[in-house]
Short mmCIF file of C-alpha atoms and ligand atoms in Angstrom, two decimals:
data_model
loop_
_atom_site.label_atom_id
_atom_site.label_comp_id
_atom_site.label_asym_id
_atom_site.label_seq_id
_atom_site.Cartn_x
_atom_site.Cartn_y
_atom_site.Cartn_z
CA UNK A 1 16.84 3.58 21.58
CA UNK A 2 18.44 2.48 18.33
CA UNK A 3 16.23 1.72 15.57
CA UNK A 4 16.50 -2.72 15.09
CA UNK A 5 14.78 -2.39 18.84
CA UNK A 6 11.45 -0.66 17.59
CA UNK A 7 9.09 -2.39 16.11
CA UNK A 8 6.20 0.37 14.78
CA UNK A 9 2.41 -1.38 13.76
CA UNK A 10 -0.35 1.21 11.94
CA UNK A 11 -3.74 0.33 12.19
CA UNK A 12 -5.33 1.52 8.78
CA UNK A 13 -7.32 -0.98 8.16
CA UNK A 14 -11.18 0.62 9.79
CA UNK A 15 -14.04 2.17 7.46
CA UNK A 16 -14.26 5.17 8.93
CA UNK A 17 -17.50 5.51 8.41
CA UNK A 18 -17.39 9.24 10.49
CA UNK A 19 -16.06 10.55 7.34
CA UNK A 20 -18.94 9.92 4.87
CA UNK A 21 -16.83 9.35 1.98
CA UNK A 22 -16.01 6.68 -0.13
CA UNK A 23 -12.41 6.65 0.36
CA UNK A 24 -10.49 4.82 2.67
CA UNK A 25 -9.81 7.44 5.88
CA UNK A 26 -6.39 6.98 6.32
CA UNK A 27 -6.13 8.66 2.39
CA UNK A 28 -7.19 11.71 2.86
CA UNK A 29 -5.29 14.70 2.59
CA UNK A 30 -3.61 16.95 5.07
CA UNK A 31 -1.32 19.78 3.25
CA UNK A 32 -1.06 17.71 0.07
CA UNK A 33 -0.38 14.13 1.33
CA UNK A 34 -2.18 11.46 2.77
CA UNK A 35 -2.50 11.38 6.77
CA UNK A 36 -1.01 7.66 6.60
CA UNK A 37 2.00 9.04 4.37
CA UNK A 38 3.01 11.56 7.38
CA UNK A 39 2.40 8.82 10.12
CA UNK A 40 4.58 6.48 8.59
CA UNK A 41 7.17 9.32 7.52
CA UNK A 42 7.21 10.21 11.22
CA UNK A 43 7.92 6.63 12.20
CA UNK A 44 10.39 6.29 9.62
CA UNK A 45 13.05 8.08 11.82
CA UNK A 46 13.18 6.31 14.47
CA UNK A 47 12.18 2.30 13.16
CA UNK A 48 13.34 -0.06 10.65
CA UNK A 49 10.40 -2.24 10.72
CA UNK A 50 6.73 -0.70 9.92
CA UNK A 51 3.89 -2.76 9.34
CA UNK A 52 0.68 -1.13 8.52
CA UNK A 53 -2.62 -3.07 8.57
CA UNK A 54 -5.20 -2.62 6.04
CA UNK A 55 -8.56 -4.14 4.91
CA UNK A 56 -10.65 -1.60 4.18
CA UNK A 57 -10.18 -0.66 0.23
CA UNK A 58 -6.57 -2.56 1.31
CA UNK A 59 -5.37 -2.00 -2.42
CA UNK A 60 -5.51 1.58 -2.69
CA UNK A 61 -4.61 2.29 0.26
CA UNK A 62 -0.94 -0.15 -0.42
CA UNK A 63 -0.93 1.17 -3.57
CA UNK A 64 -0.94 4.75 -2.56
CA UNK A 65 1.86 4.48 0.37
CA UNK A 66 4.18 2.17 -2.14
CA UNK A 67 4.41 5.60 -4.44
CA UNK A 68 5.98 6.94 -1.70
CA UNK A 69 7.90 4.10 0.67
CA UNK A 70 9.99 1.10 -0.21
CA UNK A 71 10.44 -1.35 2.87
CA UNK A 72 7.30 -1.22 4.63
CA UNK A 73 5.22 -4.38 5.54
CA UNK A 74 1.52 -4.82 5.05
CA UNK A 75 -0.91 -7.18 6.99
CA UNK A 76 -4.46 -7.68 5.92
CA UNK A 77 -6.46 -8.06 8.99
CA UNK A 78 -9.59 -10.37 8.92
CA UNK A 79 -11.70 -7.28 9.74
CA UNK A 80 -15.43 -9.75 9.11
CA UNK A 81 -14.23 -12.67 11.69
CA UNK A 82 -11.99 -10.23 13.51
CA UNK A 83 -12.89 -6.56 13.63
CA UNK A 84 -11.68 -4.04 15.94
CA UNK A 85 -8.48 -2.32 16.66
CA UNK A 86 -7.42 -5.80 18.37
CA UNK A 87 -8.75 -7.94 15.44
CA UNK A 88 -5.87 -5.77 13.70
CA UNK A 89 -3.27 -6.86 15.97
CA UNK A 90 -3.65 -10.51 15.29
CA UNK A 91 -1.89 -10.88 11.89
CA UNK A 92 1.06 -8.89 13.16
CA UNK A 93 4.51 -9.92 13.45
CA UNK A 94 6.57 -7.67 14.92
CA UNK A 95 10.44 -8.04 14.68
CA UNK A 96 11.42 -6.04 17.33
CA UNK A 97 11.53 -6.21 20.92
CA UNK A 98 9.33 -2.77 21.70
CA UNK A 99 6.13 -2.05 19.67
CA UNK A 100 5.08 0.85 19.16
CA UNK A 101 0.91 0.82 18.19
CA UNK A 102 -0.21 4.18 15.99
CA UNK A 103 -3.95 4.30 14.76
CA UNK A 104 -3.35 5.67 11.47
CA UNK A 105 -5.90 8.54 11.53
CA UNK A 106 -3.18 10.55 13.85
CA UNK A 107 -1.56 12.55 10.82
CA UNK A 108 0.02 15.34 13.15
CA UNK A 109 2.41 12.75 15.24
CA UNK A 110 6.33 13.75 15.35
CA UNK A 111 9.14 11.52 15.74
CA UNK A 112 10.52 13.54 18.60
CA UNK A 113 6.88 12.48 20.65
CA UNK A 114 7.01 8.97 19.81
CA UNK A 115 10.52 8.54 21.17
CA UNK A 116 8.65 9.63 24.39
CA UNK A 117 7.36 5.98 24.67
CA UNK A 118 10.74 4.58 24.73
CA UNK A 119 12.29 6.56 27.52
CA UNK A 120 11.49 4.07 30.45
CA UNK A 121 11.62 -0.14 30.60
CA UNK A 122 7.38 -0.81 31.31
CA UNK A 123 6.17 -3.04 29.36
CA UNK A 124 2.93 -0.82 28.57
CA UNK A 125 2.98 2.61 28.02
CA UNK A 126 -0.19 4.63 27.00
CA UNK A 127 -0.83 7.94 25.99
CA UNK A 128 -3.34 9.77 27.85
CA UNK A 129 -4.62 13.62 27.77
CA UNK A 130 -7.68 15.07 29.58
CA UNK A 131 -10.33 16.48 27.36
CA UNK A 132 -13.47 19.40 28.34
CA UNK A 133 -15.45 17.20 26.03
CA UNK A 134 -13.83 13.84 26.12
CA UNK A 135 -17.03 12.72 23.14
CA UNK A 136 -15.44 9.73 21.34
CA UNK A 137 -12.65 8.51 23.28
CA UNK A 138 -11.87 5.69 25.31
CA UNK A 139 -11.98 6.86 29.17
CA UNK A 140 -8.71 5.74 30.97
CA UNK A 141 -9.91 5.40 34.53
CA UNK A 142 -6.48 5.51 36.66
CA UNK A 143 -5.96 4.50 40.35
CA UNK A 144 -3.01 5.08 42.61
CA UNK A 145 -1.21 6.23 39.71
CA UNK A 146 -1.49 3.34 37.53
CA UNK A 147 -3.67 2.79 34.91
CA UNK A 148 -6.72 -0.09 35.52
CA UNK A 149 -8.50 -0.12 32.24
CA UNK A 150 -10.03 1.61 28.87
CA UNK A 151 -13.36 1.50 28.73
CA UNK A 152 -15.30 2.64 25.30
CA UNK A 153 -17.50 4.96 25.77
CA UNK A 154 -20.44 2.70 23.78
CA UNK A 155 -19.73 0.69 26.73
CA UNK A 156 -19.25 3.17 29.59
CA UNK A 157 -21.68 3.85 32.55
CA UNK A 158 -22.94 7.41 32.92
CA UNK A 159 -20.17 7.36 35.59
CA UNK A 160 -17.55 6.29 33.82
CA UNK A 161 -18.54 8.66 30.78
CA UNK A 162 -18.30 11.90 32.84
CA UNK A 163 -13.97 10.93 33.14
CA UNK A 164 -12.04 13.49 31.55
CA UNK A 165 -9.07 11.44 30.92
CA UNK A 166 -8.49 9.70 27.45
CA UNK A 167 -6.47 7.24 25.32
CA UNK A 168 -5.23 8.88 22.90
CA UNK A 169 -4.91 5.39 21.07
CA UNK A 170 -1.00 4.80 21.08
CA UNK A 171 0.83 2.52 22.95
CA UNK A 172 4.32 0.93 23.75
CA UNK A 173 4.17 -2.93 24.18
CA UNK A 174 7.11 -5.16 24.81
CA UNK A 175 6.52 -7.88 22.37
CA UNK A 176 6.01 -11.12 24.70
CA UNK A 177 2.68 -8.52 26.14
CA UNK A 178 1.08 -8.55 22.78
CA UNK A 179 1.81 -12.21 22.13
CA UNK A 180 0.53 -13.14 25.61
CA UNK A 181 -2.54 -10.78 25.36
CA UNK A 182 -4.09 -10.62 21.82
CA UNK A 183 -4.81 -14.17 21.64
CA UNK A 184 -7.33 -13.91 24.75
CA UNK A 185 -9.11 -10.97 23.21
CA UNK A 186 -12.98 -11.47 23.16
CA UNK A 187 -15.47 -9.56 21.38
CA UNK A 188 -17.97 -9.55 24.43
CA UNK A 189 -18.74 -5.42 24.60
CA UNK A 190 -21.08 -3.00 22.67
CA UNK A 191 -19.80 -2.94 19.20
CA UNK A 192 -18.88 -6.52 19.31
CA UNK A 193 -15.24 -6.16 18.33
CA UNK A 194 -11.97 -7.04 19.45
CA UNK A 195 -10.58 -3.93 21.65
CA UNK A 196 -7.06 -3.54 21.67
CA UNK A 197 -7.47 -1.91 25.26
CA UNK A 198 -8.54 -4.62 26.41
CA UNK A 199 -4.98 -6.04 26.20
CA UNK A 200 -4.39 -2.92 29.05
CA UNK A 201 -7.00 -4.31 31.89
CA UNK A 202 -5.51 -7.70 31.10
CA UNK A 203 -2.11 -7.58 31.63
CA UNK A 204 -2.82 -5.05 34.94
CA UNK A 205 -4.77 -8.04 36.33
CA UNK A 206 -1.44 -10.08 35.84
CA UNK A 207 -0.16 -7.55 37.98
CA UNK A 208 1.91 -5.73 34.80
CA UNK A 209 2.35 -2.10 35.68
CA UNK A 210 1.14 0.18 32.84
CA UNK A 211 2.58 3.58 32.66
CA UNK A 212 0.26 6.56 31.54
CA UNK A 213 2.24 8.86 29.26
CA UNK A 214 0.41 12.36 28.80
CA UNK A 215 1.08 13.48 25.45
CA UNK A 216 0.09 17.01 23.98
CA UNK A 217 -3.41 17.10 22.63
CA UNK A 218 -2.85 19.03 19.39
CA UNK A 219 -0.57 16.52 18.11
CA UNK A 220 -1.99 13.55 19.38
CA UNK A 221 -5.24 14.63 18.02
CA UNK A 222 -7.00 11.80 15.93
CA UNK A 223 -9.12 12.83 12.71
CA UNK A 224 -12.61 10.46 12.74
CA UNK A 225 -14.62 13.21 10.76
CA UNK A 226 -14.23 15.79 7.91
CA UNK A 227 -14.81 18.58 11.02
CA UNK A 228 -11.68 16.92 12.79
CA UNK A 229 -9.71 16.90 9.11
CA UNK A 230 -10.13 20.78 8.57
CA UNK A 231 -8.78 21.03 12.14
CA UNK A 232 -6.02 19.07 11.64
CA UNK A 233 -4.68 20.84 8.17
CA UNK A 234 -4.92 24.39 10.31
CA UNK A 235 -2.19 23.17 12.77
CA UNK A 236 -0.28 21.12 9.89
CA UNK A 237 -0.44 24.51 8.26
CA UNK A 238 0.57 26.70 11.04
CA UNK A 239 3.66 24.28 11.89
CA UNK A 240 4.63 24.39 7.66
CA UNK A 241 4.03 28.17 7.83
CA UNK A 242 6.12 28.52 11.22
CA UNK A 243 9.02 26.67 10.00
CA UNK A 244 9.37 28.66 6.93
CA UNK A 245 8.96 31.90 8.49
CA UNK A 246 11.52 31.22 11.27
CA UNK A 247 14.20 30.31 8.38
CA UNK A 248 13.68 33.58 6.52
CA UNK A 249 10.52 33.54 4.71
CA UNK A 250 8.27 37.02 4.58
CA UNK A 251 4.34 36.23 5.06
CA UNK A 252 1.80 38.60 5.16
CA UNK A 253 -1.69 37.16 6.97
CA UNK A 254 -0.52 33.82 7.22
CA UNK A 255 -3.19 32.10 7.86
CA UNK A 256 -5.17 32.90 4.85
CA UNK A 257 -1.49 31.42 2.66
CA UNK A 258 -1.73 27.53 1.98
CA UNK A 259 1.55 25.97 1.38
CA UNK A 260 2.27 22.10 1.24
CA UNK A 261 4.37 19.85 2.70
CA UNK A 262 7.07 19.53 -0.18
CA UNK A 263 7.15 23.09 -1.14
CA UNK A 264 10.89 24.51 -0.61
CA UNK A 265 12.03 28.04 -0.05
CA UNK A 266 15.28 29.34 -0.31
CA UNK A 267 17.05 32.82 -0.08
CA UNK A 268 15.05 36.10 0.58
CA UNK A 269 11.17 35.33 -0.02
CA UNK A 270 8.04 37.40 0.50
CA UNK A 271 4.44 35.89 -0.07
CA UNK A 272 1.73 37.99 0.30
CA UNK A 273 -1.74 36.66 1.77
CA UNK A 274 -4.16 34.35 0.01
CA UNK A 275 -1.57 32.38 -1.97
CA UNK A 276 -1.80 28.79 -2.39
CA UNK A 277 1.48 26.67 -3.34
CA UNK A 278 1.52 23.45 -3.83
CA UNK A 279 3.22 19.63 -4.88
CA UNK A 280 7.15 19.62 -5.46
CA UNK A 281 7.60 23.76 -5.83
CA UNK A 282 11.24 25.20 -5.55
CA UNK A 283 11.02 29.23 -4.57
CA UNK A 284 13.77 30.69 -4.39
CA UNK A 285 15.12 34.83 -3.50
CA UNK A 286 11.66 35.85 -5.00
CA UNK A 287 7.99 37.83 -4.08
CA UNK A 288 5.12 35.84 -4.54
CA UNK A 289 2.30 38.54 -4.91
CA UNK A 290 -1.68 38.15 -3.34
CA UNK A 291 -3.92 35.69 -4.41
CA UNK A 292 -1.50 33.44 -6.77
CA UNK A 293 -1.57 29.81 -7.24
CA UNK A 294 1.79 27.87 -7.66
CA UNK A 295 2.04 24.23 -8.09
CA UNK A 296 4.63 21.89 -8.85
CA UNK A 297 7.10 25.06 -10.52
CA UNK A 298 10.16 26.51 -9.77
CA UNK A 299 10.40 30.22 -9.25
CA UNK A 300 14.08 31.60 -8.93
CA UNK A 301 15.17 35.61 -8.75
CA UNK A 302 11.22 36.77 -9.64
CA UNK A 303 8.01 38.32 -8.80
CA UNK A 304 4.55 36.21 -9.34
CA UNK A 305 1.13 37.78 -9.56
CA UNK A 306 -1.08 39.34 -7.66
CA UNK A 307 -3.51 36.40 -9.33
CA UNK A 308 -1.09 34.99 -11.25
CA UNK A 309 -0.94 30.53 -12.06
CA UNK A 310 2.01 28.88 -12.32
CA UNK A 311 0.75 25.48 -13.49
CA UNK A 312 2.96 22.07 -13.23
CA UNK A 313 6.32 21.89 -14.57
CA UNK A 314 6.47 25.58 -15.06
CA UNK A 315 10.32 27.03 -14.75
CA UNK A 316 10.57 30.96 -14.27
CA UNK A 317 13.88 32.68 -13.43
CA UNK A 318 14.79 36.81 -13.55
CA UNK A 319 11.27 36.88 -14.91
CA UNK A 320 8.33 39.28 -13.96
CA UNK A 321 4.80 37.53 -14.25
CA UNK A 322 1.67 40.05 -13.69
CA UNK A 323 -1.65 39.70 -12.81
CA UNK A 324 -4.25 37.04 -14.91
CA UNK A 325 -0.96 35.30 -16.27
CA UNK A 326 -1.25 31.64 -16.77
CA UNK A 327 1.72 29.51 -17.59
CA UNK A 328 2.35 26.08 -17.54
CA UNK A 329 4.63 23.62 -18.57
CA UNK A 330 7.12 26.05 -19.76
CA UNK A 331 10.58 27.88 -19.36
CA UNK A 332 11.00 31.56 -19.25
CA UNK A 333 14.02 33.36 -18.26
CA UNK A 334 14.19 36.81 -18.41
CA UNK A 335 10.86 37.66 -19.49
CA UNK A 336 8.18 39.96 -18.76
CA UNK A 337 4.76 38.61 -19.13
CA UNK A 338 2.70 41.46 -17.16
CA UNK A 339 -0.90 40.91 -17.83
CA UNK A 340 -3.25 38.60 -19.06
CA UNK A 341 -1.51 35.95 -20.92
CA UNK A 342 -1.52 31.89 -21.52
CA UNK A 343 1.76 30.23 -22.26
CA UNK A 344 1.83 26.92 -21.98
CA UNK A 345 4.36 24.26 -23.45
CA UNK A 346 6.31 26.94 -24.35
CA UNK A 347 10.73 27.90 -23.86
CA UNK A 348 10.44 31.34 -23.84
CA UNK A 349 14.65 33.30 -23.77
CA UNK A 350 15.91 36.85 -22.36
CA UNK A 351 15.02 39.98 -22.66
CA UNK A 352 11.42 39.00 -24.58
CA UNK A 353 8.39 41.29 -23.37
CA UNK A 354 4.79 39.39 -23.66
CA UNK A 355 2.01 41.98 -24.63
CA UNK A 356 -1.44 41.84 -22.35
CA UNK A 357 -3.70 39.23 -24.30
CA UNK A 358 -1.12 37.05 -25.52
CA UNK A 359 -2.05 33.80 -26.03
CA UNK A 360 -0.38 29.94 -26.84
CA UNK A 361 -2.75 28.03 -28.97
CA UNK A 362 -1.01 24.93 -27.85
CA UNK A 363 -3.64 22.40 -28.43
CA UNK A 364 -5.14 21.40 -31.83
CA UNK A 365 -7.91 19.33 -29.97
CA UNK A 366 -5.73 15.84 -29.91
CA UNK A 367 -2.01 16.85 -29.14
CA UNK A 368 -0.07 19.88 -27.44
CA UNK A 369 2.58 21.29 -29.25
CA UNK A 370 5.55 23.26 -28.42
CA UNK A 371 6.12 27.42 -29.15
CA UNK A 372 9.60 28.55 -28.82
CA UNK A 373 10.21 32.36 -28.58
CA UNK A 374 13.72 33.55 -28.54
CA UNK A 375 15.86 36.31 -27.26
CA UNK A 376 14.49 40.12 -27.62
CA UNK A 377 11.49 38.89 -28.93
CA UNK A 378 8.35 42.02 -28.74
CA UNK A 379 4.98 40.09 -28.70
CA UNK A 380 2.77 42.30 -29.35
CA UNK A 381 -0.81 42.88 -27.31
CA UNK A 382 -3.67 40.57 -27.93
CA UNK A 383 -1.93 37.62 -30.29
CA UNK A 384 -2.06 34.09 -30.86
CA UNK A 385 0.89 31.85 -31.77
CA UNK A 386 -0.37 28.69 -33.31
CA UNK A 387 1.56 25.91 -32.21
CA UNK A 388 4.31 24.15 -33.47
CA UNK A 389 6.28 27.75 -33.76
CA UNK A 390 9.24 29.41 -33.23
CA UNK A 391 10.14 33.07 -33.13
CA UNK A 392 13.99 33.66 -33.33
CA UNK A 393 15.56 36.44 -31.91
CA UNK A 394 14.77 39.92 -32.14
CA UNK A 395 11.28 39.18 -34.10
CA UNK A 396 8.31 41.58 -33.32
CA UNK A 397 4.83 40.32 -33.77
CA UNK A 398 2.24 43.14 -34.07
CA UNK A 399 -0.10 43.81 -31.76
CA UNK A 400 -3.50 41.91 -32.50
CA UNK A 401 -1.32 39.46 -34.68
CA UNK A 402 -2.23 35.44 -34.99
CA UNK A 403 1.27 33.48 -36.15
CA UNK A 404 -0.38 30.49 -38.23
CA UNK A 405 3.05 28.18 -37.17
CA UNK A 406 6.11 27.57 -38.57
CA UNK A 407 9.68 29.54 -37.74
CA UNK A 408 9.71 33.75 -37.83
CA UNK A 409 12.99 34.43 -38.99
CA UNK A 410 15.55 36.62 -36.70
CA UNK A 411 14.48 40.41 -36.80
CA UNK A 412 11.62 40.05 -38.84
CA UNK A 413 8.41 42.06 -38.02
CA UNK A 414 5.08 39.41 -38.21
CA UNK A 415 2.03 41.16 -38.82
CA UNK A 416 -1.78 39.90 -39.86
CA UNK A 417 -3.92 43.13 -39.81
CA UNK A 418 -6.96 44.15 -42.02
CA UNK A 419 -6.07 47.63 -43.41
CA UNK A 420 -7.86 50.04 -40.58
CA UNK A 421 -10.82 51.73 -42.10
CA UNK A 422 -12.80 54.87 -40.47
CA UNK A 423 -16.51 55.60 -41.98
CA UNK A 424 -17.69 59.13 -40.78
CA UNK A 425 -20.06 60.26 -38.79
CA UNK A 426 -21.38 55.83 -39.08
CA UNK A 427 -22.83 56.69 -35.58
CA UNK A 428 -25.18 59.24 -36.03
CA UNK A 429 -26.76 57.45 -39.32
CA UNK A 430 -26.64 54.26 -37.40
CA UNK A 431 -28.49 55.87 -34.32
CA UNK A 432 -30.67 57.83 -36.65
CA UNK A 433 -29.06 61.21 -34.79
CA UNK A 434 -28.46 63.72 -35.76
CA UNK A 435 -24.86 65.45 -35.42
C1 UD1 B 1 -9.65 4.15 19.45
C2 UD1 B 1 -9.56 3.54 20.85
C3 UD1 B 1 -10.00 4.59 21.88
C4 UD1 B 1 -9.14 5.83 21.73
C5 UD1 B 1 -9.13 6.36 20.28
C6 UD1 B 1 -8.07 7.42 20.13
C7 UD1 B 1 -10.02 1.15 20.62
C8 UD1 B 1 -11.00 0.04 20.85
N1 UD1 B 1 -10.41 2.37 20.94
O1 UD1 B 1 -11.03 4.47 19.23
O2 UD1 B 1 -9.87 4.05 23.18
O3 UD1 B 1 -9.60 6.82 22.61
O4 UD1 B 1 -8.80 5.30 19.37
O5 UD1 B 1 -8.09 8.02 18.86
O6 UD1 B 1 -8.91 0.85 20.18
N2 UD1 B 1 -8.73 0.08 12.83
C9 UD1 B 1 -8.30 -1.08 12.23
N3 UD1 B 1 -9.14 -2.15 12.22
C10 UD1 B 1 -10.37 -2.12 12.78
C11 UD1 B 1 -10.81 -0.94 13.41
C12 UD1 B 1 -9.95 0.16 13.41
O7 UD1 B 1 -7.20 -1.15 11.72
O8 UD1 B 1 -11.08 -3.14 12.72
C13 UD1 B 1 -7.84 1.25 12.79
C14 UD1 B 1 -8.48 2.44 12.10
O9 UD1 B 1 -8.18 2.46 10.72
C15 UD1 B 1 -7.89 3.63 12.84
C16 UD1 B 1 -7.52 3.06 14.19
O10 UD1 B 1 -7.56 1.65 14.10
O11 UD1 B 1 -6.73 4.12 12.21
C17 UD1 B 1 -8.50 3.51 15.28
O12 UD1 B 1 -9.81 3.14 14.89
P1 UD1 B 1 -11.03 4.06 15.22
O13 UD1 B 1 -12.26 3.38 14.74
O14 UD1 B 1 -10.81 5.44 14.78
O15 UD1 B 1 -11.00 3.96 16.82
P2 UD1 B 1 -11.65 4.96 17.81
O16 UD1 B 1 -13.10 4.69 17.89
O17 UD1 B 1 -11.24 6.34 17.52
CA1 CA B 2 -9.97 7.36 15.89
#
């Protein structure tokens, strides 16, 4: 079905209160994004005309989704006069002759699944799966193949709670259904909303078939607590991890390696376990080793860590970066930086070694400055360049040397040392021993 026939609505608009937390459900994070950002990405692909309702903290949560989509429609639902997953429906206008209904808590949700509700002509499909502990849902109860009703469970008989089947809370409406239907909604039940499931016992009693759709319970999972989050980012994981892995990428112990949505590999790769990379990173023909973080860098032609940061905006390329290095917002190519380092806001050219201890003082306690370090550069162990500086080519700093700014010619030797002094036998007097 092409596109101008779907019409897609997202309830976001409920507290959430399962989630103890102060922020709106629908914006919290699964591998890096928002679990409303990847429902509406997913129905992106195959609809030109989302609406998503909100109410609940309604500005963040428009604010939020405009950083990251253009053309999408927001309703505000009256969620005092009109709460409940039906109260939500009533603002809606959908353009479309199909509508596809999403509860926004369903973060794991591909396009390819969705177009599932579009294969057949009824003018209600529902997604069902059967749960060992159904706890939560809405229990379908289906006769001669048809579906009769959804019943809550804060409104079902001990009978009705021991069903096994469940709405998984999406649905395919043809549009005059939900015109017909929301507008007799009552809030006569347990909770004293408006169900939208109700629109589903309704329209069978007008003798509308409704066609149960069993959808895979993994993806059609819905998040309602922290518990159910955590569950959720595993298999978001796993599918990130699988994808990568499948187009080339080495892992070792995957699943104790976190690696966001946006992250990009490309070429050969290896990352070792425990590594966590993050935001918009580009890795590229390079081994990322244990335990390093990388977020928001690009790594081309190198080898990271073991416990080694890349912080944001950092560039590396035909560079080596050991253990307890922490860089960020800076360029090196060609460099060695083996051991315990900080270089931050720095440019950093070919063929420069950085000694263990080295150190950007980059902050003067109100602005960062900049370091540049040129070609061939030696940086000695254990020194500090004070920043604004610049170290042309070929310049040696001496080990244990702090560069007070300013611009170190081209094949100078910098040096700040104390001439070394050795008292003897200072021990043994100190200690009162005697030798
Ligand atoms: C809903 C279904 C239940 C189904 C389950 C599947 C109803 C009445 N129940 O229950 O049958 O098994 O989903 O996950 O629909 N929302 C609003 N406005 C509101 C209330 C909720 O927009 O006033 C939104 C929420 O933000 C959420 C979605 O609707 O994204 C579902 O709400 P939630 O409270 O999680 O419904 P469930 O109790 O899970
Ligand atoms: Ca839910």
């Amino acid at each position: 079905m092409s596109k101008d026939k779907i019409s897609i609505v997202i309830l976001a608009a409920g507290k959430g209160s399962r989630m103890n937390s102060s922020r709106a459900k629908v914006l919290h994070n699964i591998s890096g994004k928002p679990m409303l950002f990847h429902i509406i990405k997913s129905s992106l692909e195959i609809s030109d005309d989302i609406t998503v309702v909100v109410a609940h903290q309604k500005e963040a949560v428009i604010k939020n989704m405009q950083t990251y989509f253009k053309d999408i429609n927001f309703v505000t639902q009256d969620a005092k006069e009109f709460p409940g997953t039906g109260g939500a429906m009533m603002g809606v206008k959908a353009k479309n002759e199909k509508v596809l209904v999403l509860n926004g808590d369903m973060p794991l949700i591909k396009a390819s699944s969705l177009q599932g509700f579009l294969d057949t002509d009824a003018k209600v499909i529902m997604s069902i799966f059967d749960l060992v502990n159904p706890d939560g849902y809405g229990r379908v109860l289906i006769k001669d193949d048809e579906v009769q009703s959804i019943v809550e469970q804060k409104d079902a008989s001990d009978d009705e709670l021991k069903i096994k089947t469940v709405n998984a809370g999406i649905y395919a409406f043809s549009k005059d259904i939900l015109e017909k239907y929301i507008p007799l909604l009552s809030n006569d039940n347990a909770q004293e909303e408006y169900y939208l499931t109700d629109v589903i016992a309704m329209a069978k009693k007008d003798a509308v078939s409704i066609v149960p759709l069993l959808v895979d319970e993994q993806e059609f999972k819905g998040v309602n607590s922290r518990v159910d989050l955590a569950e959720a980012e595993v298999i978001m994981q796993d599918a990130i991890k699988s994808k990568w892995m499948m187009s080339g990428v080495n892992m070792q112990l995957p699943s104790s390696i976190y690696i966001e949505d946006s992250v990009v590999f490309e070429g050969e790769c290896i990352v070792e376990n425990a590594c966590r990379i993050t935001g918009e990173t580009l890795i590229k023909d390079s081994h990322i080793k244990a335990n390093s973080v990388i977020e928001d860098s690009i790594v081309k032609n190198s080898d990271i860590g073991p416990l080694a940061h890349l912080r944001p905006a950092s560039y590396i390329e035909d560079s080596h970066i050991g253990n307890f290095v922490e860089v960020k917002k800076s360029s090196l190519k060609g460099v060695k930086a083996g051991h315990l380092s900080y270089i931050g806001d720095s440019m950093v050219d070919t063929g420069t070694n950085i000694g263990a201890g080295f150190i950007t003082c980059n902050y003067d306690g109100v602005n960062k400055h900049k370091t540049i370090i040129g070609k061939n550069v030696f940086v000695g162990s254990d020194s500090h360049l004070v920043a604004p500086v610049t170290l042309e080519d070929d310049v040696m700093v001496a080990a244990g040397t702090t560069v007070t700014s300013g611009t170190i010619k081209k094949g100078s030797l910098v040096l700040s040392r104390k001439k070394l002094k050795t008292i003897k036998d200072f021990y043994y007097k100190f200690f009162n021993k005697i030798s």
